Amino acid sequence: MKKIIRKCINLFKKALKKFLLWRKLKKMDTYWYLMGGNCFGIFPPSFYYTHTEEEINHIINTELKAFKEYFKEF
């Protein structure tokens, strides 16, 4: 019986940590949008918290290539 209770407590702790992280990221993004972050950054702050450095560099490079191709059409 104690093992089941311990598992339930651990699951609740994990769920609570995920929820608190999600709430923190949403709050950061909301402040970013309210302060005009769309004009100055490519991605919201939560993007940088949820991706590794290599993923960020790869995604930014692919986005920049897409923008360059788009502007070449003009």
mmCIF file of C-alpha atoms in Angstrom:
data_model
loop_
_atom_site.group_PDB
_atom_site.id
_atom_site.type_symbol
_atom_site.label_atom_id
_atom_site.label_comp_id
_atom_site.label_asym_id
_atom_site.label_seq_id
_atom_site.Cartn_x
_atom_site.Cartn_y
_atom_site.Cartn_z
ATOM 1 C CA MET A 1 0.000 0.000 0.000
ATOM 2 C CA LYS A 2 2.872 2.373 0.787
ATOM 3 C CA LYS A 3 4.422 1.778 -2.635
ATOM 4 C CA ILE A 4 1.213 2.790 -4.369
ATOM 5 C CA ILE A 5 0.945 5.939 -2.302
ATOM 6 C CA ARG A 6 4.603 6.762 -2.999
ATOM 7 C CA LYS A 7 4.040 6.300 -6.760
ATOM 8 C CA CYS A 8 0.995 8.570 -6.648
ATOM 9 C CA ILE A 9 2.933 11.228 -4.778
ATOM 10 C CA ASN A 10 5.804 11.049 -7.281
ATOM 11 C CA LEU A 11 3.406 11.321 -10.220
ATOM 12 C CA PHE A 12 1.755 14.318 -8.609
ATOM 13 C CA LYS A 13 5.141 15.974 -8.035
ATOM 14 C CA LYS A 14 6.134 15.451 -11.679
ATOM 15 C CA ALA A 15 2.820 16.828 -12.900
ATOM 16 C CA LEU A 16 3.126 19.825 -10.591
ATOM 17 C CA LYS A 17 6.671 20.578 -11.833
ATOM 18 C CA LYS A 18 5.519 20.393 -15.462
ATOM 19 C CA PHE A 19 2.575 22.668 -14.734
ATOM 20 C CA LEU A 20 4.736 25.217 -12.913
ATOM 21 C CA LEU A 21 7.254 25.243 -15.773
ATOM 22 C CA TRP A 22 4.453 25.647 -18.322
ATOM 23 C CA ARG A 23 2.996 28.543 -16.307
ATOM 24 C CA LYS A 24 6.412 30.205 -16.035
ATOM 25 C CA LEU A 25 6.987 29.926 -19.793
ATOM 26 C CA LYS A 26 3.525 31.291 -20.590
ATOM 27 C CA LYS A 27 4.103 34.219 -18.248
ATOM 28 C CA MET A 28 7.461 34.990 -19.883
ATOM 29 C CA ASP A 29 5.927 34.854 -23.360
ATOM 30 C CA THR A 30 3.029 37.075 -22.322
ATOM 31 C CA TYR A 31 5.374 39.751 -20.977
ATOM 32 C CA TRP A 32 7.487 39.448 -24.107
ATOM 33 C CA TYR A 33 4.459 40.012 -26.366
ATOM 34 C CA LEU A 34 3.180 42.897 -24.223
ATOM 35 C CA MET A 35 6.547 44.672 -24.374
ATOM 36 C CA GLY A 36 6.697 44.407 -28.157
ATOM 37 C CA GLY A 37 9.022 41.424 -28.368
ATOM 38 C CA ASN A 38 7.672 40.469 -31.766
ATOM 39 C CA CYS A 39 9.561 43.395 -33.270
ATOM 40 C CA PHE A 40 12.928 42.539 -31.766
ATOM 41 C CA GLY A 41 13.177 38.771 -31.586
ATOM 42 C CA ILE A 42 12.607 35.843 -33.854
ATOM 43 C CA PHE A 43 11.181 33.532 -31.197
ATOM 44 C CA PRO A 44 9.604 34.018 -27.763
ATOM 45 C CA PRO A 45 11.649 33.304 -24.617
ATOM 46 C CA SER A 46 10.011 29.923 -24.021
ATOM 47 C CA PHE A 47 11.578 28.696 -27.265
ATOM 48 C CA TYR A 48 15.047 29.229 -25.832
ATOM 49 C CA TYR A 49 14.165 27.396 -22.617
ATOM 50 C CA THR A 50 12.745 24.354 -24.396
ATOM 51 C CA HIS A 51 15.419 23.835 -27.089
ATOM 52 C CA THR A 52 19.125 23.095 -26.940
ATOM 53 C CA GLU A 53 21.772 25.427 -28.350
ATOM 54 C CA GLU A 54 22.325 23.231 -31.412
ATOM 55 C CA GLU A 55 18.592 23.035 -32.151
ATOM 56 C CA ILE A 56 18.262 26.801 -31.824
ATOM 57 C CA ASN A 57 21.133 27.430 -34.241
ATOM 58 C CA HIS A 58 19.771 24.924 -36.755
ATOM 59 C CA ILE A 59 16.242 26.352 -36.654
ATOM 60 C CA ILE A 60 17.467 29.954 -36.907
ATOM 61 C CA ASN A 61 19.646 29.065 -39.906
ATOM 62 C CA THR A 62 16.768 27.353 -41.702
ATOM 63 C CA GLU A 63 14.472 30.313 -40.985
ATOM 64 C CA LEU A 64 17.059 32.772 -42.281
ATOM 65 C CA LYS A 65 17.473 30.735 -45.466
ATOM 66 C CA ALA A 66 13.708 30.808 -45.971
ATOM 67 C CA PHE A 67 13.638 34.592 -45.461
ATOM 68 C CA LYS A 68 16.508 35.109 -47.915
ATOM 69 C CA GLU A 69 14.733 33.021 -50.559
ATOM 70 C CA TYR A 70 11.528 34.951 -49.966
ATOM 71 C CA PHE A 71 13.269 38.303 -50.400
ATOM 72 C CA LYS A 72 15.084 37.144 -53.543
ATOM 73 C CA GLU A 73 11.680 36.880 -55.227
ATOM 74 C CA PHE A 74 11.257 40.632 -54.921
#
